[in-house]
CSV table of C-alpha atoms in Angstrom, one decimal:
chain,number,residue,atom,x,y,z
U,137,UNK,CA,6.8,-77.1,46.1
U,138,UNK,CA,5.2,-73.7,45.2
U,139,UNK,CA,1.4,-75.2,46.3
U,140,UNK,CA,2.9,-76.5,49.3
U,141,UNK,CA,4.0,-73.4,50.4
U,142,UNK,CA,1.1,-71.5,49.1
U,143,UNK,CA,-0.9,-74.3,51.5
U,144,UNK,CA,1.6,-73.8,54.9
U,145,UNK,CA,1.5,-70.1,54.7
U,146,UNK,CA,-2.4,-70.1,54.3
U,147,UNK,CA,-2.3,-72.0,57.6
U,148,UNK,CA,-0.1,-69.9,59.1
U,149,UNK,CA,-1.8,-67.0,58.3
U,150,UNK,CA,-5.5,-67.9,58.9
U,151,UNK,CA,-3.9,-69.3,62.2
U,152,UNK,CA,-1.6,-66.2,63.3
U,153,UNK,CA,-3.8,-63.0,61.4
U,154,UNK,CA,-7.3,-64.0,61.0
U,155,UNK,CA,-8.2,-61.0,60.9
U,156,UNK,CA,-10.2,-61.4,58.1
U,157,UNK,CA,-8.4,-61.6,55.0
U,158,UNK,CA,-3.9,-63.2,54.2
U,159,UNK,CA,-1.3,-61.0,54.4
U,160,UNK,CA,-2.1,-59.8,51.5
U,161,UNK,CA,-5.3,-58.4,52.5
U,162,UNK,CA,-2.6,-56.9,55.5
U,163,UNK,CA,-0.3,-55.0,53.1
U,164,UNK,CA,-2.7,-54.2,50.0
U,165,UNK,CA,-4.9,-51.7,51.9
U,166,UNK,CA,-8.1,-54.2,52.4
U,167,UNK,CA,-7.8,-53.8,56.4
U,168,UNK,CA,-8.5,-49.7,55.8
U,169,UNK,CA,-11.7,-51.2,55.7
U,170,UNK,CA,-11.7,-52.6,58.9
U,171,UNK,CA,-11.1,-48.5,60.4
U,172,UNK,CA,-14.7,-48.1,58.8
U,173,UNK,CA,-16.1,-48.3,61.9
U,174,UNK,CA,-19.3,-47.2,61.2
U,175,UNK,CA,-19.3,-48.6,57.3
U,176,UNK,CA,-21.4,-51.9,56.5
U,177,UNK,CA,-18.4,-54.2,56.8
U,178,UNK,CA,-18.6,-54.8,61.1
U,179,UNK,CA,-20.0,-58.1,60.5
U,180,UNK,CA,-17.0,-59.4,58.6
U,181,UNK,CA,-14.7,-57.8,60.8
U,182,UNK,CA,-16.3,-59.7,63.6
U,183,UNK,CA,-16.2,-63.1,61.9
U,184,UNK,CA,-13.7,-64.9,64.8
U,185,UNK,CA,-12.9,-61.8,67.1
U,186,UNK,CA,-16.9,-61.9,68.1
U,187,UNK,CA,-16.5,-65.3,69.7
U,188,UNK,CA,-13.2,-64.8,71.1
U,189,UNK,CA,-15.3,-61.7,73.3
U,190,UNK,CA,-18.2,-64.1,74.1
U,191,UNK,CA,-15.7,-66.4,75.6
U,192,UNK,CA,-13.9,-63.9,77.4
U,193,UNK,CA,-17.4,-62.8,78.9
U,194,UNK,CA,-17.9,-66.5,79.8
U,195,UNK,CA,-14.9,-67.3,81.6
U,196,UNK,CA,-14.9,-63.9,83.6
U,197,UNK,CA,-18.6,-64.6,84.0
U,198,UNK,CA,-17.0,-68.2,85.4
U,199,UNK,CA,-14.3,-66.4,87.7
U,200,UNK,CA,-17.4,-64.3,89.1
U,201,UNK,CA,-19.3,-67.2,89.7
U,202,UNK,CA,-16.6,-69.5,91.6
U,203,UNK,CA,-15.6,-66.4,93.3
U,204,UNK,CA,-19.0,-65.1,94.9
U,205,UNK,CA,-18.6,-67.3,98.1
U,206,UNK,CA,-15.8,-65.0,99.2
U,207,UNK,CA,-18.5,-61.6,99.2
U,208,UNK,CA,-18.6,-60.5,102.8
U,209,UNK,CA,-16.5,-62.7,104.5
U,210,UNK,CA,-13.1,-63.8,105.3
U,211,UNK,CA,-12.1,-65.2,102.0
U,212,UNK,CA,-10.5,-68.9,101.3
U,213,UNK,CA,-9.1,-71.0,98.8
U,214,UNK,CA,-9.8,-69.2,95.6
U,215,UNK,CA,-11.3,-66.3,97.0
U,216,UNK,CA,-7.9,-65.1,98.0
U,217,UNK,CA,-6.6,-64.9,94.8
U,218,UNK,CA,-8.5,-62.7,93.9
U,219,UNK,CA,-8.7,-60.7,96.9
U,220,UNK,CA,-4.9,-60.0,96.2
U,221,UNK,CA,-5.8,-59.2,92.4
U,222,UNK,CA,-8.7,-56.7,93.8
U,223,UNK,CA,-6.5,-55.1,96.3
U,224,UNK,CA,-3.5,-54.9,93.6
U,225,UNK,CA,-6.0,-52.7,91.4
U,226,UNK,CA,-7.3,-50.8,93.8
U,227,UNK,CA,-4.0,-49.5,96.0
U,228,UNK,CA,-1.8,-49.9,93.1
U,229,UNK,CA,-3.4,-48.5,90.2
U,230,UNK,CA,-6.9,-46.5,91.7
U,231,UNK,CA,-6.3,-45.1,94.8
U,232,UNK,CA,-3.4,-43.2,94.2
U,233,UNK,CA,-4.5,-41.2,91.1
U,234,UNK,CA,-8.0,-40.8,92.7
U,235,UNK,CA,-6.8,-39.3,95.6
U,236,UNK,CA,-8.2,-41.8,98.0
U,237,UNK,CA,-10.9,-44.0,98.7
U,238,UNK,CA,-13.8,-41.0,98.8
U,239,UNK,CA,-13.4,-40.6,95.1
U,240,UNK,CA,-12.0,-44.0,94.2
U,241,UNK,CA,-13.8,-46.4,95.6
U,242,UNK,CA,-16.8,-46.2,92.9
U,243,UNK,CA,-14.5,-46.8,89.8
U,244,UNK,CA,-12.1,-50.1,91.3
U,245,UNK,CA,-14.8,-52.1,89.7
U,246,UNK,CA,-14.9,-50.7,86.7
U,247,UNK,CA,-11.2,-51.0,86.7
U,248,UNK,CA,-11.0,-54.5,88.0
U,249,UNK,CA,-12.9,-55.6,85.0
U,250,UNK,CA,-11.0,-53.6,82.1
U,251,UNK,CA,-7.9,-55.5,83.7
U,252,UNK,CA,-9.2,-58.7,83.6
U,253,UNK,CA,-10.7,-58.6,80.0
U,254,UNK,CA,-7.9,-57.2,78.1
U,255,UNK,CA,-5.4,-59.4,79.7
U,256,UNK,CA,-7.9,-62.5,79.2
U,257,UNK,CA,-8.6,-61.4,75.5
U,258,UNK,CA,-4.5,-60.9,75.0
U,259,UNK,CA,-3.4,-64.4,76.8
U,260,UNK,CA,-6.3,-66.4,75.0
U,261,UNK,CA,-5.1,-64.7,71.6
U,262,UNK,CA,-1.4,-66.5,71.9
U,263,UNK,CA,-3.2,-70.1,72.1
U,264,UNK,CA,-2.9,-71.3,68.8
U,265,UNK,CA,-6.7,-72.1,67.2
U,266,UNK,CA,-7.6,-69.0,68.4
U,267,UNK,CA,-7.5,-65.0,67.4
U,268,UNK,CA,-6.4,-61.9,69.5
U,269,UNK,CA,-10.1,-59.8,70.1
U,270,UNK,CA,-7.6,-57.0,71.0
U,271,UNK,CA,-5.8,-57.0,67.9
U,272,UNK,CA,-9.0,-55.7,66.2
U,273,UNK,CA,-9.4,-51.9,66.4
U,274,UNK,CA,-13.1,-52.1,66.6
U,275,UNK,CA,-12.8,-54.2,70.1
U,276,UNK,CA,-10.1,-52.0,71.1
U,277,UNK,CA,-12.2,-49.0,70.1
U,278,UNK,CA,-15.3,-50.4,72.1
U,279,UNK,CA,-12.7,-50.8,75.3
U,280,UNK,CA,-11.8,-46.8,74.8
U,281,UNK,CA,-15.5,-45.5,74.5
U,282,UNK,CA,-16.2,-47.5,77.2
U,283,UNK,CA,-13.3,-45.4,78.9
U,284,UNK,CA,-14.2,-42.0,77.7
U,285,UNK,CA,-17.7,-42.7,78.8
U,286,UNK,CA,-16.9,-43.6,82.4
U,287,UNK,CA,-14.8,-40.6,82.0
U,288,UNK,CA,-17.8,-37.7,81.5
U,289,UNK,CA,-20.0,-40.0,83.6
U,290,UNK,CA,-18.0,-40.4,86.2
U,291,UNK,CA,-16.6,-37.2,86.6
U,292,UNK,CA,-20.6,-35.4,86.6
U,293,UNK,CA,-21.1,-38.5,89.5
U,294,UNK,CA,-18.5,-37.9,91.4
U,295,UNK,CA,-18.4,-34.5,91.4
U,296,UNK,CA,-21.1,-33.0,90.0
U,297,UNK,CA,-21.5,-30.5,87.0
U,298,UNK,CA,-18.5,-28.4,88.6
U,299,UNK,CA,-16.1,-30.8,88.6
U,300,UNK,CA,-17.1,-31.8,84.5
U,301,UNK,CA,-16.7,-28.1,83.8
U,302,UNK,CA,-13.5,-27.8,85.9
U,303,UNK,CA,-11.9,-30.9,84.1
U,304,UNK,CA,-13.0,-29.8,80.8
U,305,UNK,CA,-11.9,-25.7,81.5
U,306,UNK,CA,-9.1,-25.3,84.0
U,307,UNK,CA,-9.9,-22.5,86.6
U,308,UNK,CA,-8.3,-18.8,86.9
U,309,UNK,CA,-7.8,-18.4,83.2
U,310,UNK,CA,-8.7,-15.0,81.9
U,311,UNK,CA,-11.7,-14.2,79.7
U,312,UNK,CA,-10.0,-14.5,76.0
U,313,UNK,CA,-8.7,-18.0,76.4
U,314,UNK,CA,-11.5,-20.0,77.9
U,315,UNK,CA,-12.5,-21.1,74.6
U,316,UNK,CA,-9.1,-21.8,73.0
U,317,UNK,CA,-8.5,-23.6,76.4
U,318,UNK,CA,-12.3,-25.6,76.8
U,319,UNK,CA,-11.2,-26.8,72.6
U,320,UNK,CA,-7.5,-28.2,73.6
U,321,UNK,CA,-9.4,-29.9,77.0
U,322,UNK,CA,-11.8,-31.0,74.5
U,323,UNK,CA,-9.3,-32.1,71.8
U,324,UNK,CA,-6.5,-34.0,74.4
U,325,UNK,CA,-9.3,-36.0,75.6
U,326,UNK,CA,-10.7,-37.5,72.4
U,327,UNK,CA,-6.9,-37.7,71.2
U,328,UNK,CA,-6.6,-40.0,75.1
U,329,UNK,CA,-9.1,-41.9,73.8
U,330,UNK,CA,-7.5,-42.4,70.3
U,331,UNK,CA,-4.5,-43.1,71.7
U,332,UNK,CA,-5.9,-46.0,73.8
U,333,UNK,CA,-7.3,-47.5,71.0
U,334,UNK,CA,-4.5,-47.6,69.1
U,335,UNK,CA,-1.7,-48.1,71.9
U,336,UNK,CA,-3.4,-52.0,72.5
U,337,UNK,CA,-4.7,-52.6,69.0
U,338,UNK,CA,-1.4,-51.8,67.2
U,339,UNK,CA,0.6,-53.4,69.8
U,340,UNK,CA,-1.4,-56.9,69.8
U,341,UNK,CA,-1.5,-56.5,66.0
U,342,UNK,CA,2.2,-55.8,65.9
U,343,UNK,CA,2.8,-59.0,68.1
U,344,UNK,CA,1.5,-61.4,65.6
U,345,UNK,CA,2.6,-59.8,62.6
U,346,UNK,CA,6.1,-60.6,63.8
U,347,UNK,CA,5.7,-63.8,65.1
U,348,UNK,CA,4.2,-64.4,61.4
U,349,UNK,CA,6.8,-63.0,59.8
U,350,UNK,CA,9.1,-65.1,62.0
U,351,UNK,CA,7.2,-68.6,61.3
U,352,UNK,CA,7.1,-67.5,57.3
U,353,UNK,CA,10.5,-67.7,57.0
U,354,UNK,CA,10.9,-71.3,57.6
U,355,UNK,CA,8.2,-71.9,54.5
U,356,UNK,CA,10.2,-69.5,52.5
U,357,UNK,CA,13.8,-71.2,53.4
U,358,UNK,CA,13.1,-74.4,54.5
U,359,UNK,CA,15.7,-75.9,57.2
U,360,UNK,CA,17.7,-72.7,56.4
U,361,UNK,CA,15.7,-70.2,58.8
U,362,UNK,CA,15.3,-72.6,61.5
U,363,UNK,CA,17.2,-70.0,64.1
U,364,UNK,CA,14.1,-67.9,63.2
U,365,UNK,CA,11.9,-70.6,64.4
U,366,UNK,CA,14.0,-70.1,67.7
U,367,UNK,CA,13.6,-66.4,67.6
U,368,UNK,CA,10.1,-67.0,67.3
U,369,UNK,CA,9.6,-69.1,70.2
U,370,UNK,CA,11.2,-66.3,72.5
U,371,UNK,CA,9.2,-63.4,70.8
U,372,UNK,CA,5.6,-66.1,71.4
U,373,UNK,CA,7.4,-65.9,75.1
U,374,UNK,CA,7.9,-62.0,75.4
U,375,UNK,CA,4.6,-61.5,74.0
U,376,UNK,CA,3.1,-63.6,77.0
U,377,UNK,CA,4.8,-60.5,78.9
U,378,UNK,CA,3.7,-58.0,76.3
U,379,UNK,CA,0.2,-59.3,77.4
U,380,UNK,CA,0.0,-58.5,80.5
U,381,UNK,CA,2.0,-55.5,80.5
U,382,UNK,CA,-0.6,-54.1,77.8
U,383,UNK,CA,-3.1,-54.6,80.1
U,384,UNK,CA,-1.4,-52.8,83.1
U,385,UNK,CA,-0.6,-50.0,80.7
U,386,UNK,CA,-4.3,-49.2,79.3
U,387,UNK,CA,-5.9,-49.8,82.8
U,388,UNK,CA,-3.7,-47.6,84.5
U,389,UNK,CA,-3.4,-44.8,81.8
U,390,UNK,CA,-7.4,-44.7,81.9
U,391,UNK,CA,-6.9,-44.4,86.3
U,392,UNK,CA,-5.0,-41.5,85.2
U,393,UNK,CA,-7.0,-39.6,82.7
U,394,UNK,CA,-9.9,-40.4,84.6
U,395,UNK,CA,-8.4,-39.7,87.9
U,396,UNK,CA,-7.2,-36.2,86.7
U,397,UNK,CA,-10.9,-35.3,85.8
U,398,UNK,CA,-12.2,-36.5,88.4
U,399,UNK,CA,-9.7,-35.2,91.6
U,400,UNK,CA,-8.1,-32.6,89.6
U,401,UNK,CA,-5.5,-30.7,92.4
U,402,UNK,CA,-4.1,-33.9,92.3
N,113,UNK,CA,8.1,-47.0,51.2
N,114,UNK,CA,6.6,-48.4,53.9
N,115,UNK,CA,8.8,-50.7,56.0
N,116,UNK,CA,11.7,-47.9,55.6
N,117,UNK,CA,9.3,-45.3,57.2
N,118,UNK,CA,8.6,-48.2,60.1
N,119,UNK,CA,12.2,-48.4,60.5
N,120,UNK,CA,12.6,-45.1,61.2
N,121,UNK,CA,9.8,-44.7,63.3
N,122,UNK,CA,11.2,-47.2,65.6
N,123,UNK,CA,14.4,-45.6,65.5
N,124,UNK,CA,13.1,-42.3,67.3
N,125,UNK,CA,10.9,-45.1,69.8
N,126,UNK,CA,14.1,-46.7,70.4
N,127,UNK,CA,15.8,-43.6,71.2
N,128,UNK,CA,13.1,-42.5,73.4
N,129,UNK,CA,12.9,-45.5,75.5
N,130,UNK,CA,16.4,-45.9,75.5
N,131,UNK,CA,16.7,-42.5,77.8
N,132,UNK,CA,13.7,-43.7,80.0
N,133,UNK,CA,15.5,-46.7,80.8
N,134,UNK,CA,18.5,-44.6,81.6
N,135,UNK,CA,17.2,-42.4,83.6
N,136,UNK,CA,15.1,-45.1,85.2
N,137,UNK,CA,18.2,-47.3,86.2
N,138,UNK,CA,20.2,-44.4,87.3
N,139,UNK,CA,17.7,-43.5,89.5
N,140,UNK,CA,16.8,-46.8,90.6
N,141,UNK,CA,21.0,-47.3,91.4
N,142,UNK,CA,21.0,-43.8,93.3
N,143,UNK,CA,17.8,-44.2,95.7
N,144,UNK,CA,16.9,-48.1,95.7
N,145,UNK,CA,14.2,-47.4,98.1
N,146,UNK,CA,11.9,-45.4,95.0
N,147,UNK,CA,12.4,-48.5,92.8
N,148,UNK,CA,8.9,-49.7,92.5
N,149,UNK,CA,7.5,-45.8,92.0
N,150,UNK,CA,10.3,-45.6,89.4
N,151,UNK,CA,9.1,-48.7,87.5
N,152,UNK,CA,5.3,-47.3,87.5
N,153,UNK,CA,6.4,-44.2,86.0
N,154,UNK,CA,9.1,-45.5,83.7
N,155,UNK,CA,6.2,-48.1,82.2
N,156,UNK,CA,4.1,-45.5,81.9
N,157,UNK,CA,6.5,-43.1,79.7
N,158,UNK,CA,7.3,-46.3,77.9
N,159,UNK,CA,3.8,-47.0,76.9
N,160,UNK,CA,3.6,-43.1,75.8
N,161,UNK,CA,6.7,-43.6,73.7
N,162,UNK,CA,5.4,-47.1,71.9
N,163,UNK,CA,2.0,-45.5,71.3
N,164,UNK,CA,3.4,-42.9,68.8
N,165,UNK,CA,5.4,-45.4,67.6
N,166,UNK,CA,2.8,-47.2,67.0
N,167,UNK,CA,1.2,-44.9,65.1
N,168,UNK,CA,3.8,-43.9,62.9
N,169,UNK,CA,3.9,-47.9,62.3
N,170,UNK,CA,0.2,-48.3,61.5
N,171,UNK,CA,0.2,-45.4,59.4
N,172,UNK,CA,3.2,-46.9,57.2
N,173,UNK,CA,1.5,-50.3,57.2
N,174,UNK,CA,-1.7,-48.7,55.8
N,175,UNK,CA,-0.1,-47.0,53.0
């Protein structure tokens, strides 16, 4: 009875987690070491979540590919698709915290992509077999370098060296608090990028720690906990929503930081 | 400790998100025509909300 349940909740939990160690890896401190970002222990962090990025790159590289008949044209068939998903990003979620096409017409692709790989990465981590890239903090952390890089980039692009220093030290402040001021700027945008990080990470994370949790019960009280098997079924559904939503919610928070760099009377 | 200091974490989230979604329907109800601005900016709050949450919840799970 006892190895049988040691034996189901393995499954379950290399299934659900694998994130590199059971749940009791989880709870007993072991995943601190995953935070080491820049310790030795990447590559067995990276074990599953690697692959699960490579085939995100592939099928995007795939969309890219069936889509590239549609470039300069009238699109049709599939090319409409994601015409709509294009225009959607870029009137929904760029254009109106850029200020407009003349400074937001050079980051909708940047955009367009973080979109589609995050909610790719997020939907492919709910099909069983396979793990949630997002639910490890170093892929999350990648996505939010990538942000705060686009960020300083595309702010001395866009607008040159005045604009970085204007988004980094607001104008009209007098002499004494430029530096307290330039060190909160400083500060609020490394906390953004924190925040990003740890917004989509903890929420994938917490996603399948519940649904765990949920299908664990059933090992622990047999027939007993099958409600929670229903409960789990609606949370695998809400997290199908949590998903996408996740993916709106980073995307557009970054149009927002970045957008207040970059057009910043808006 | 931990789980007890999750729980209450998410009871200040809950809180929290409870008065956006107020204050989202109600002005959704008044002025039905600023629905879809509304729903941007209540999603956006809502993610501000969950990420401290969040972090309060990672932070008990670590220890």
């Amino acid at each position: 009875m006892q190895e049988k349940l040691n034996a189901f909740l393995e499954y379950v939990d290399h299934h659900v987690m694998h994130h590199g160690g059971s749940l009791d890896a989880l709870t007993h401190q072991t995943w601190l070491k995953d935070l080491e970002i820049l310790g030795h222990d990447i590559l067995a962090v990276f074990h599953f979540d690697e692959f699960m990025v490579i085939l995100v790159g592939v099928l995007l590289g795939a969309l890219a590919w069936f889509g590239r008949k549609s470039i300069g044209r009238i699109p049709r068939g599939f090319g409409t698709i994601l015409e709509k998903y294009v225009l959607f990003i870029r009137d929904d979620i760029v254009y109106p915290n850029f200020g407009g096409a003349k400074h937001g017409r050079s980051f909708v692709p940047f955009f367009c992509s973080i979109f589609l790989f995050i909610a790719l990465s997020n939907l492919l981590g709910l099909i069983p077999l396979f793990t949630c890239s997002t639910g490890n903090v170093n892929i999350t952390a990648a996505l939010a370098t990538i942000f705060l890089g686009v960020a300083l980039w595309g702010t001395l692009r866009q607008g040159g060296a005045h604009a970085l220093v204007h988004a980094l030290l607001p104008a009209g402040l007098p002499g004494p608090m430029k530096p307290i001021m330039f060190f909160m700027e400083v500060i609020s945008l490394f906390s953004r990028t924190f925040a990003l990080t740890m917004r989509l990470f903890a929420n994938m994370l917490g996603g399948h720690v519940v649904l765990y949790a949920m299908v664990s019960l059933t090992a622990i009280f047999g027939a007993l906990a099958a409600p929670s098997l229903a409960v789990a079924i609606c949370l695998y559904l809400f997290e199908v929503f949590v998903a996408l939503l996740q993916a709106y919610v980073f995307t557009m928070l970054s149009a927002i930081f970045i957008g207040m760099m970059v057009h910043p009377q808006h | 400790m931990g789980p007890i200091g999750a729980g209450i974490a998410v009871l200040g989230a809950a809180i929290g998100i409870g008065l956006v979604g107020y204050s989202a329907l109600t002005g959704m109800a008044r002025q039905p025509e600023a629905a879809a601005k509304l729903q941007t900016a209540m999603i956006i709050a809502g993610a501000l909300i969950e990420g401290v949450a969040l972090f309060a919840v990672v932070v008990c799970l670590l220890k």
